[in-house]
Short mmCIF file of C-alpha atoms and ligand atoms in Angstrom, two decimals:
data_model
loop_
_atom_site.label_atom_id
_atom_site.label_comp_id
_atom_site.label_asym_id
_atom_site.label_seq_id
_atom_site.Cartn_x
_atom_site.Cartn_y
_atom_site.Cartn_z
CA UNK A 1 8.31 16.49 22.35
CA UNK A 2 9.72 14.54 19.08
CA UNK A 3 8.93 17.93 17.13
CA UNK A 4 10.65 20.06 19.89
CA UNK A 5 13.76 17.76 19.94
CA UNK A 6 14.03 18.04 16.15
CA UNK A 7 13.97 21.88 15.98
CA UNK A 8 15.94 22.40 19.12
CA UNK A 9 19.29 20.15 19.00
CA UNK A 10 20.60 22.42 21.74
CA UNK A 11 18.29 20.83 24.09
CA UNK A 12 18.00 17.33 25.51
CA UNK A 13 14.41 15.87 25.68
CA UNK A 14 13.87 12.91 27.54
CA UNK A 15 10.32 11.34 27.63
CA UNK A 16 9.50 9.08 30.52
CA UNK A 17 6.59 6.83 30.82
CA UNK A 18 5.93 3.99 33.20
CA UNK A 19 4.82 1.70 30.68
CA UNK A 20 7.91 -0.39 29.61
CA UNK A 21 6.15 -2.14 26.44
CA UNK A 22 5.43 1.49 25.20
CA UNK A 23 8.78 2.71 25.56
CA UNK A 24 10.59 -0.24 23.96
CA UNK A 25 8.16 0.76 21.22
CA UNK A 26 8.96 4.14 21.25
CA UNK A 27 12.66 2.82 20.70
CA UNK A 28 12.02 0.64 17.94
CA UNK A 29 10.77 1.42 14.42
CA UNK A 30 7.16 0.24 15.53
CA UNK A 31 5.79 3.19 17.30
CA UNK A 32 2.96 2.45 19.49
CA UNK A 33 0.74 4.84 17.49
CA UNK A 34 0.00 5.32 13.79
CA UNK A 35 0.75 8.85 12.93
CA UNK A 36 1.80 9.86 9.39
CA UNK A 37 5.20 11.29 9.59
CA UNK A 38 5.95 10.69 13.22
CA UNK A 39 8.41 7.90 12.69
CA UNK A 40 10.49 10.12 10.33
CA UNK A 41 10.78 12.70 13.07
CA UNK A 42 11.44 10.33 15.85
CA UNK A 43 14.30 8.71 13.83
CA UNK A 44 15.92 11.89 13.02
CA UNK A 45 16.19 13.26 16.74
CA UNK A 46 16.22 9.71 18.56
CA UNK A 47 19.56 9.12 20.30
CA UNK A 48 20.67 12.37 19.39
CA UNK A 49 18.71 14.65 21.68
CA UNK A 50 15.75 12.78 22.06
CA UNK A 51 15.39 9.82 24.59
CA UNK A 52 12.78 7.47 25.75
CA UNK A 53 13.05 5.87 29.06
CA UNK A 54 11.08 3.82 31.79
CA UNK A 55 13.78 4.03 34.17
CA UNK A 56 15.64 6.58 36.60
CA UNK A 57 12.93 8.94 36.80
CA UNK A 58 14.65 10.45 40.13
CA UNK A 59 17.71 11.38 37.97
CA UNK A 60 15.79 12.72 34.93
CA UNK A 61 13.53 14.75 37.31
CA UNK A 62 16.67 16.14 39.17
CA UNK A 63 18.37 17.05 35.94
CA UNK A 64 15.61 18.65 34.05
CA UNK A 65 14.97 22.52 34.06
CA UNK A 66 11.44 22.21 32.14
CA UNK A 67 9.07 19.51 32.86
CA UNK A 68 5.94 18.91 30.50
CA UNK A 69 3.41 16.73 32.31
CA UNK A 70 1.33 15.11 29.71
CA UNK A 71 -0.13 12.24 31.71
CA UNK A 72 -3.66 11.06 31.05
CA UNK A 73 -6.71 13.02 32.50
CA UNK A 74 -9.59 10.77 31.64
CA UNK A 75 -13.21 11.58 32.77
CA UNK A 76 -13.66 10.60 36.38
CA UNK A 77 -15.49 7.40 37.00
CA UNK A 78 -16.13 7.60 40.63
CA UNK A 79 -17.26 10.03 43.27
CA UNK A 80 -18.12 13.73 42.90
CA UNK A 81 -18.11 14.81 39.44
CA UNK A 82 -18.12 11.27 37.97
CA UNK A 83 -18.93 11.15 34.36
CA UNK A 84 -17.96 14.63 33.87
CA UNK A 85 -15.09 16.09 35.37
CA UNK A 86 -11.31 15.28 35.03
CA UNK A 87 -9.77 12.49 36.98
CA UNK A 88 -6.75 14.27 38.46
CA UNK A 89 -5.16 11.52 40.13
CA UNK A 90 -2.28 10.84 37.86
CA UNK A 91 -1.50 14.63 37.50
CA UNK A 92 -1.31 14.88 41.33
CA UNK A 93 0.86 11.74 41.66
CA UNK A 94 3.16 13.12 39.00
CA UNK A 95 3.28 16.57 40.93
CA UNK A 96 4.25 14.86 44.12
CA UNK A 97 6.95 12.46 42.27
CA UNK A 98 8.49 15.72 40.76
CA UNK A 99 8.58 17.40 44.32
CA UNK A 100 10.22 14.19 45.69
CA UNK A 101 13.08 14.23 43.18
CA UNK A 102 13.74 17.78 42.54
CA UNK A 103 16.90 19.76 43.97
CA UNK A 104 16.49 22.83 41.84
CA UNK A 105 13.87 25.14 40.73
CA UNK A 106 11.91 24.17 37.71
CA UNK A 107 9.33 25.11 35.10
CA UNK A 108 6.20 22.69 35.30
CA UNK A 109 3.99 22.76 32.09
CA UNK A 110 0.48 21.72 31.97
CA UNK A 111 0.54 19.77 28.50
CA UNK A 112 -2.65 17.49 29.64
CA UNK A 113 -5.92 18.94 29.17
CA UNK A 114 -7.15 20.20 32.43
CA UNK A 115 -10.16 21.84 34.24
CA UNK A 116 -9.63 25.46 34.88
CA UNK A 117 -7.56 26.40 38.16
CA UNK A 118 -5.71 23.14 38.16
CA UNK A 119 -2.43 24.72 37.79
CA UNK A 120 -3.42 26.56 41.10
CA UNK A 121 -3.73 23.18 42.76
CA UNK A 122 -0.57 21.99 41.60
CA UNK A 123 1.28 24.88 42.29
CA UNK A 124 -0.12 24.65 46.08
CA UNK A 125 1.39 20.98 45.94
CA UNK A 126 4.58 21.81 44.58
CA UNK A 127 5.28 25.12 46.25
CA UNK A 128 4.32 23.82 49.65
CA UNK A 129 7.72 22.22 50.21
CA UNK A 130 10.36 22.32 52.80
CA UNK A 131 13.24 22.24 50.34
CA UNK A 132 12.89 26.12 49.53
CA UNK A 133 12.30 25.27 45.94
CA UNK A 134 10.13 27.35 43.34
CA UNK A 135 8.04 25.69 40.65
CA UNK A 136 6.67 27.98 38.36
CA UNK A 137 3.48 26.26 36.72
CA UNK A 138 2.64 27.24 33.12
CA UNK A 139 -0.13 26.11 30.94
CA UNK A 140 0.68 25.07 27.11
CA UNK A 141 -2.21 23.15 25.78
CA UNK A 142 -2.03 21.04 22.59
CA UNK A 143 -4.05 21.79 19.63
CA UNK A 144 -2.83 19.12 17.13
CA UNK A 145 -5.09 16.84 15.59
CA UNK A 146 -4.63 13.18 15.01
CA UNK A 147 -3.76 12.05 11.72
CA UNK A 148 -2.17 15.49 10.97
CA UNK A 149 -0.15 15.70 14.09
CA UNK A 150 3.23 16.40 12.39
CA UNK A 151 1.74 19.02 10.29
CA UNK A 152 -0.04 20.79 12.95
CA UNK A 153 3.08 20.69 15.09
CA UNK A 154 5.26 22.12 12.38
CA UNK A 155 2.87 24.59 11.24
CA UNK A 156 0.65 25.45 13.88
CA UNK A 157 -2.17 28.13 13.82
CA UNK A 158 -0.83 29.27 17.11
CA UNK A 159 0.98 27.94 20.37
CA UNK A 160 -0.63 29.31 23.47
CA UNK A 161 1.38 29.71 26.68
CA UNK A 162 -0.25 30.79 29.92
CA UNK A 163 1.56 31.97 33.21
CA UNK A 164 1.30 34.01 36.16
CA UNK A 165 1.73 37.92 35.52
CA UNK A 166 4.67 38.09 37.81
CA UNK A 167 8.35 38.54 37.47
CA UNK A 168 8.81 34.77 37.80
CA UNK A 169 5.61 33.89 35.67
CA UNK A 170 6.79 36.21 33.17
CA UNK A 171 10.40 35.02 32.93
CA UNK A 172 9.20 31.30 32.57
CA UNK A 173 6.70 32.23 29.93
CA UNK A 174 9.66 33.78 27.90
CA UNK A 175 11.66 30.49 28.27
CA UNK A 176 8.83 28.62 26.60
CA UNK A 177 8.10 31.16 24.08
CA UNK A 178 12.04 31.20 23.28
CA UNK A 179 11.81 27.23 22.86
CA UNK A 180 8.93 27.27 20.35
CA UNK A 181 10.36 30.34 18.43
CA UNK A 182 13.09 27.97 17.18
CA UNK A 183 10.60 27.12 14.52
CA UNK A 184 7.22 28.97 15.16
CA UNK A 185 7.01 32.58 14.00
CA UNK A 186 6.79 34.81 17.09
CA UNK A 187 3.53 36.39 16.12
CA UNK A 188 1.90 33.01 16.28
CA UNK A 189 3.12 32.34 19.87
CA UNK A 190 0.53 34.03 22.09
CA UNK A 191 0.67 34.44 26.00
CA UNK A 192 -2.28 34.81 28.16
CA UNK A 193 -2.95 34.45 31.80
CA UNK A 194 -3.01 30.71 33.22
CA UNK A 195 -6.79 30.66 33.49
CA UNK A 196 -7.37 31.93 29.99
CA UNK A 197 -5.13 29.37 28.50
CA UNK A 198 -6.54 26.38 30.36
CA UNK A 199 -10.21 27.62 29.30
CA UNK A 200 -9.13 28.09 25.78
CA UNK A 201 -8.35 24.56 25.19
CA UNK A 202 -11.55 23.48 26.56
CA UNK A 203 -13.48 26.29 24.50
CA UNK A 204 -11.50 25.34 21.32
CA UNK A 205 -12.75 21.72 21.42
CA UNK A 206 -16.19 22.68 22.26
CA UNK A 207 -16.69 25.14 19.52
CA UNK A 208 -15.14 22.78 16.92
CA UNK A 209 -17.44 19.68 18.22
CA UNK A 210 -20.36 22.33 18.23
CA UNK A 211 -19.99 23.08 14.46
CA UNK A 212 -20.25 19.39 13.67
CA UNK A 213 -23.11 18.87 15.86
CA UNK A 214 -24.65 21.91 14.29
CA UNK A 215 -24.24 20.47 10.89
CA UNK A 216 -25.59 17.04 11.82
CA UNK A 217 -28.68 18.47 13.44
CA UNK A 218 -29.22 19.98 9.80
CA UNK A 219 -28.28 16.62 8.14
CA UNK A 220 -31.38 15.17 9.86
CA UNK A 221 -33.47 17.81 8.47
CA UNK A 222 -31.93 17.50 4.87
CA UNK A 223 -32.89 13.55 4.83
CA UNK A 224 -36.42 14.59 5.52
CA UNK A 225 -36.68 17.49 2.90
CA UNK A 226 -34.69 16.71 -0.03
CA UNK A 227 -31.98 19.53 0.81
CA UNK A 228 -28.51 18.17 0.31
CA UNK A 229 -26.33 18.95 3.51
CA UNK A 230 -23.18 19.26 1.37
CA UNK A 231 -24.75 21.87 -0.68
CA UNK A 232 -25.86 23.49 2.51
CA UNK A 233 -22.50 23.38 4.22
CA UNK A 234 -21.05 24.77 1.13
CA UNK A 235 -23.36 27.57 0.65
CA UNK A 236 -22.88 28.63 4.39
CA UNK A 237 -19.14 27.89 4.48
CA UNK A 238 -18.73 30.56 1.68
CA UNK A 239 -19.84 33.17 4.23
CA UNK A 240 -16.45 34.38 5.37
CA UNK A 241 -17.95 34.74 8.92
CA UNK A 242 -18.87 31.04 9.01
CA UNK A 243 -15.84 29.73 7.01
CA UNK A 244 -15.99 26.38 5.36
CA UNK A 245 -14.06 23.93 7.87
CA UNK A 246 -15.64 21.51 10.30
CA UNK A 247 -18.62 21.55 8.45
CA UNK A 248 -18.60 17.98 7.39
CA UNK A 249 -21.81 16.09 8.17
CA UNK A 250 -20.75 12.51 9.53
CA UNK A 251 -22.17 9.53 11.46
CA UNK A 252 -20.84 11.71 14.45
CA UNK A 253 -17.57 12.94 15.98
CA UNK A 254 -15.42 10.86 18.28
CA UNK A 255 -11.87 10.91 19.71
CA UNK A 256 -10.32 11.21 23.04
CA UNK A 257 -10.93 14.95 23.35
CA UNK A 258 -14.21 16.42 22.20
CA UNK A 259 -16.47 14.54 24.76
CA UNK A 260 -14.37 14.65 27.64
CA UNK A 261 -13.32 18.43 27.11
CA UNK A 262 -17.15 19.32 26.75
CA UNK A 263 -17.99 17.31 29.69
CA UNK A 264 -15.56 18.96 31.55
CA UNK A 265 -16.64 22.40 30.50
CA UNK A 266 -20.41 21.43 31.44
CA UNK A 267 -19.24 20.57 34.87
CA UNK A 268 -17.19 23.59 35.31
CA UNK A 269 -20.36 25.76 34.29
CA UNK A 270 -22.66 23.77 36.70
CA UNK A 271 -20.06 23.87 39.54
CA UNK A 272 -20.09 27.73 39.03
CA UNK A 273 -23.93 27.95 39.22
CA UNK A 274 -24.28 28.32 35.61
CA UNK A 275 -27.01 25.46 34.51
CA UNK A 276 -28.27 27.18 31.56
CA UNK A 277 -24.72 27.48 30.27
CA UNK A 278 -23.98 23.89 31.14
CA UNK A 279 -26.97 22.89 29.24
CA UNK A 280 -26.06 24.74 26.20
CA UNK A 281 -22.87 22.91 25.61
CA UNK A 282 -24.31 19.33 26.97
CA UNK A 283 -26.67 19.60 24.05
CA UNK A 284 -23.57 19.22 21.74
CA UNK A 285 -22.89 15.78 23.11
CA UNK A 286 -26.42 14.93 22.97
CA UNK A 287 -26.76 15.76 19.42
CA UNK A 288 -23.64 13.37 18.70
CA UNK A 289 -25.30 10.61 20.25
CA UNK A 290 -28.47 11.23 18.50
CA UNK A 291 -26.57 11.14 15.20
CA UNK A 292 -24.97 7.90 15.95
CA UNK A 293 -28.34 6.40 17.08
CA UNK A 294 -30.06 7.72 14.16
CA UNK A 295 -27.65 5.82 11.57
CA UNK A 296 -28.32 2.64 13.39
CA UNK A 297 -32.17 3.29 13.21
CA UNK A 298 -32.01 4.21 9.52
CA UNK A 299 -30.28 1.13 8.98
CA UNK A 300 -32.85 -1.00 10.63
CA UNK A 301 -35.55 0.57 9.05
CA UNK A 302 -33.97 0.50 5.80
CA UNK A 303 -33.36 -3.07 5.93
CA UNK A 304 -37.01 -4.26 6.37
CA UNK A 305 -36.76 -3.43 10.20
CA UNK A 306 -34.66 -6.54 11.22
CA UNK A 307 -30.92 -6.94 11.00
CA UNK A 308 -30.84 -10.25 13.08
CA UNK A 309 -28.57 -12.88 11.63
CA UNK A 310 -28.09 -10.32 8.81
CA UNK A 311 -24.03 -10.02 7.66
CA UNK A 312 -23.05 -6.30 7.78
CA UNK A 313 -19.46 -5.48 6.65
CA UNK A 314 -18.47 -2.29 8.68
CA UNK A 315 -15.68 -0.03 7.09
CA UNK A 316 -13.74 1.69 9.45
CA UNK A 317 -13.06 1.55 13.27
CA UNK A 318 -11.11 4.57 13.66
CA UNK A 319 -12.61 7.72 14.94
CA UNK A 320 -11.46 9.57 11.72
CA UNK A 321 -8.84 8.46 8.88
CA UNK A 322 -5.31 8.34 9.16
CA UNK A 323 -5.02 7.21 12.90
CA UNK A 324 -5.00 3.89 14.78
CA UNK A 325 -7.03 5.53 17.73
CA UNK A 326 -10.53 4.18 18.34
CA UNK A 327 -11.36 5.90 21.63
CA UNK A 328 -15.18 7.24 21.69
CA UNK A 329 -15.17 6.23 18.02
CA UNK A 330 -18.74 6.40 16.14
CA UNK A 331 -17.77 3.36 14.41
CA UNK A 332 -17.90 1.49 17.48
CA UNK A 333 -20.87 3.09 18.75
CA UNK A 334 -22.61 2.07 15.66
CA UNK A 335 -21.31 -1.50 16.01
CA UNK A 336 -22.63 -1.51 19.52
CA UNK A 337 -26.04 -0.51 18.16
CA UNK A 338 -25.97 -3.22 15.47
CA UNK A 339 -24.95 -5.89 17.71
CA UNK A 340 -27.88 -4.90 20.05
CA UNK A 341 -30.20 -5.78 16.87
CA UNK A 342 -28.21 -9.04 16.47
CA UNK A 343 -26.72 -8.40 13.37
CA UNK A 344 -23.57 -10.46 12.18
CA UNK A 345 -20.80 -7.77 11.90
CA UNK A 346 -17.43 -8.03 10.12
CA UNK A 347 -15.07 -5.03 11.16
CA UNK A 348 -12.61 -3.89 8.57
CA UNK A 349 -9.96 -1.00 9.03
CA UNK A 350 -6.59 -0.65 7.71
CA UNK A 351 -4.97 0.27 11.22
CA UNK A 352 -7.33 0.25 13.83
CA UNK A 353 -8.72 -3.39 14.24
CA UNK A 354 -6.24 -4.23 17.21
CA UNK A 355 -7.45 -1.07 19.10
CA UNK A 356 -11.08 -1.75 18.28
CA UNK A 357 -10.94 -5.21 19.50
CA UNK A 358 -9.61 -3.85 22.99
CA UNK A 359 -12.19 -1.22 23.10
CA UNK A 360 -15.00 -3.41 22.15
CA UNK A 361 -14.40 -5.57 25.21
CA UNK A 362 -16.83 -8.24 25.48
CA UNK A 363 -18.64 -7.29 22.49
CA UNK A 364 -15.52 -8.35 20.47
CA UNK A 365 -16.49 -11.87 20.73
CA UNK A 366 -19.45 -11.16 18.60
CA UNK A 367 -17.55 -9.49 15.81
CA UNK A 368 -15.21 -10.94 12.91
CA UNK A 369 -12.15 -8.67 12.35
CA UNK A 370 -11.05 -8.65 8.83
CA UNK A 371 -8.37 -6.67 7.14
CA UNK A 372 -9.37 -7.15 3.79
CA UNK A 373 -12.58 -5.15 2.53
CA UNK A 374 -13.48 -7.81 -0.20
CA UNK A 375 -13.54 -10.60 2.25
CA UNK A 376 -15.34 -8.48 4.69
CA UNK A 377 -18.27 -7.74 2.44
CA UNK A 378 -18.69 -11.52 0.90
CA UNK A 379 -22.09 -12.48 1.63
CA UNK A 380 -23.00 -9.32 3.56
CA UNK A 381 -26.54 -7.72 3.12
CA UNK A 382 -25.08 -4.31 3.82
CA UNK A 383 -21.92 -2.06 3.94
CA UNK A 384 -21.59 0.64 6.51
CA UNK A 385 -18.78 3.21 5.92
CA UNK A 386 -17.94 4.81 9.16
CA UNK A 387 -14.27 6.00 8.62
CA UNK A 388 -13.28 8.31 5.97
CA UNK A 389 -10.03 6.06 5.12
CA UNK A 390 -9.15 6.90 1.48
CA UNK A 391 -8.42 3.10 0.82
CA UNK A 392 -12.31 2.76 0.92
CA UNK A 393 -12.99 5.11 -1.69
CA UNK A 394 -10.45 3.20 -4.21
CA UNK A 395 -12.05 -0.20 -4.17
CA UNK A 396 -13.82 -2.03 -6.83
CA UNK A 397 -17.65 -1.86 -5.69
CA UNK A 398 -18.83 -3.75 -8.70
CA UNK A 399 -16.88 -6.50 -7.44
CA UNK A 400 -18.10 -6.22 -4.10
CA UNK A 401 -21.74 -5.51 -5.14
CA UNK A 402 -21.49 -9.13 -7.08
CA UNK A 403 -20.11 -10.62 -4.01
CA UNK A 404 -23.18 -9.59 -1.70
CA UNK A 405 -26.61 -10.66 -0.92
CA UNK A 406 -29.48 -8.80 -2.73
CA UNK A 407 -30.90 -6.42 -2.42
CA UNK A 408 -27.57 -4.85 -1.26
CA UNK A 409 -27.37 -1.86 0.93
CA UNK A 410 -24.42 0.90 1.46
CA UNK A 411 -24.92 3.46 4.29
CA UNK A 412 -22.00 6.08 3.78
CA UNK A 413 -21.74 7.49 7.14
CA UNK A 414 -18.73 9.80 5.65
CA UNK A 415 -20.09 10.64 2.61
CA UNK A 416 -16.79 9.77 0.83
CA UNK A 417 -18.44 7.31 -2.09
CA UNK A 418 -19.82 8.25 -5.51
CA UNK A 419 -23.22 7.52 -4.70
CA UNK A 420 -24.64 7.80 -8.26
CA UNK A 421 -22.27 5.31 -9.25
CA UNK A 422 -22.99 2.90 -6.65
CA UNK A 423 -26.68 3.18 -7.20
CA UNK A 424 -26.17 2.39 -11.05
CA UNK A 425 -24.42 -0.84 -9.83
CA UNK A 426 -27.35 -1.88 -8.00
CA UNK A 427 -26.81 -0.90 -4.63
CA UNK A 428 -29.46 0.89 -2.43
CA UNK A 429 -27.44 3.89 -1.18
CA UNK A 430 -28.08 5.87 1.95
CA UNK A 431 -25.79 9.04 2.71
CA UNK A 432 -25.71 11.21 5.47
CA UNK A 433 -27.93 14.53 4.94
CA UNK A 434 -29.23 13.26 1.58
CA UNK A 435 -32.44 11.67 0.14
CA UNK A 436 -31.60 8.08 -0.04
CA UNK A 437 -31.05 6.36 -3.79
CA UNK A 438 -33.52 3.32 -3.81
CA UNK A 439 -33.98 0.56 -6.06
CA UNK A 440 -37.63 0.12 -4.37
CA UNK A 441 -40.84 2.11 -5.38
CA UNK A 442 -41.30 3.18 -1.89
CA UNK A 443 -39.08 4.83 0.75
CA UNK A 444 -38.62 1.94 3.06
CA UNK A 445 -38.85 4.27 6.15
CA UNK A 446 -42.57 5.15 5.14
C1 UDX B 1 -9.48 17.35 18.03
C2 UDX B 1 -9.08 18.92 17.85
O1 UDX B 1 -9.25 19.30 16.42
C3 UDX B 1 -7.48 19.01 18.24
O2 UDX B 1 -7.27 20.59 17.94
C4 UDX B 1 -7.45 18.93 19.74
O3 UDX B 1 -6.04 19.39 20.08
C5 UDX B 1 -7.61 17.32 20.06
O4 UDX B 1 -9.04 17.22 19.53
P1 UDX B 1 -8.85 15.03 17.20
O5 UDX B 1 -9.78 14.49 18.12
O6 UDX B 1 -7.63 14.48 16.63
O7 UDX B 1 -8.51 16.77 17.44
O8 UDX B 1 -9.59 15.17 15.54
P2 UDX B 1 -10.63 16.35 14.79
O9 UDX B 1 -9.94 16.39 13.33
O10 UDX B 1 -10.87 17.31 15.48
O11 UDX B 1 -12.01 15.24 14.74
C6 UDX B 1 -12.84 14.77 15.58
C7 UDX B 1 -13.86 14.06 15.26
O12 UDX B 1 -14.83 14.85 14.48
C8 UDX B 1 -13.54 12.94 14.16
O13 UDX B 1 -14.51 11.97 14.55
C9 UDX B 1 -13.74 13.63 12.64
O14 UDX B 1 -14.19 12.55 11.95
C10 UDX B 1 -15.34 14.35 13.31
N1 UDX B 1 -15.30 15.39 12.09
C11 UDX B 1 -14.35 16.45 12.04
C12 UDX B 1 -16.61 15.53 11.42
O15 UDX B 1 -17.38 14.94 11.76
N2 UDX B 1 -16.92 16.45 10.59
C13 UDX B 1 -15.84 17.61 10.61
O16 UDX B 1 -16.00 18.41 9.72
C14 UDX B 1 -14.77 17.51 11.17
#
């Protein structure tokens, strides 16, 4: 919304949220999320045509011509479809609230990621009204990635708008095309029917996650055979049909979208009587869980089959670099695995410690949170690098090695460190999809 406000000074954008604390933060220079470049965009538009508010929802709804609904749609935790499909209660409440306070026709946009055909349900709620009002529901999924959100919004590969093939639907779609055309080239704004647009969002994320699970499956094989997963990824990525992006083997993928959207897709396939298609996509998630569990298992076996009482410095809590977000972070999954082994954890992250503490819940009591990576590693038996923050590549690892317990181990879950140099310093080095570099005669897992 901030980027829309920046590029469309002729429109007024009001962002409403029920969380007063968050709204206060959006109105300050301490935004509630860490996202490079966002503050600058907000500062340019805020107070001009961008407003954040937690009050007067009735008036804001009444005055708006277009409403983007971006409420959360977490995975349902109860009843039918629990653990798989999206919980639509917030979406439905919002639709009913819009209806209650509206006195003119409006365009309603699904910005939240939703199961296919949700728009239909919302339309039914909105258009069954005694006021004689018409609501045109469109789907406009968001493809930005965290950490590069501003770049992705400024220069998107594509903007997708789905609507009905009716005169009203076409007119509404054109209005939103014109909005984005204020800064996005027309040829990158694509329009489809509603269901294709809803489904495309789930499928895009499923394909991206599938690439990661595919290369991670190969990383396990590389560790056994002496092939190097980075060399393999490079070699296959040179094939223009495959392409080089999203082939970075890692400790696993995280974030609020991939798992949730795949579960959604799986549920959709199942509910349409397509169990084979469901099982295919579900395996992408299983492979990710395997990769996280394998990482912990490798640490245990490398460190003489016991981690109990051993201090381990965990570098990174965020699900990827340049974000404070720890939702579904593989780093926290690994932390839980290490805690189950009774390791003593010191968790270090430049921006995500606060969220990590919240996400770890009761387990947070068992973890020391330390912003300084040098202090985190003091007296540690091992370091596990779980987020690819650039900060971690610039550390003085000789100094770190000297402060650790011998033999010292480093497990690079993101392949961001110079492993040959670390080995020379004295570390036993484990990377993803590569043979370990050990100062022992024997492979410790054998
Ligand atoms: C994703 C989609 O990219 C975006 O289009 C959609 O709108 C939301 O979901 P995001 O979750 O912010 O975005 O992050 P993304 O960059 O896709 O990374 C997801 C996870 O995959 C991270 O944990 C990342 O570290 C991991 N990853 C990514 C890999 O392990 N290897 C890769 O090659 C790429």
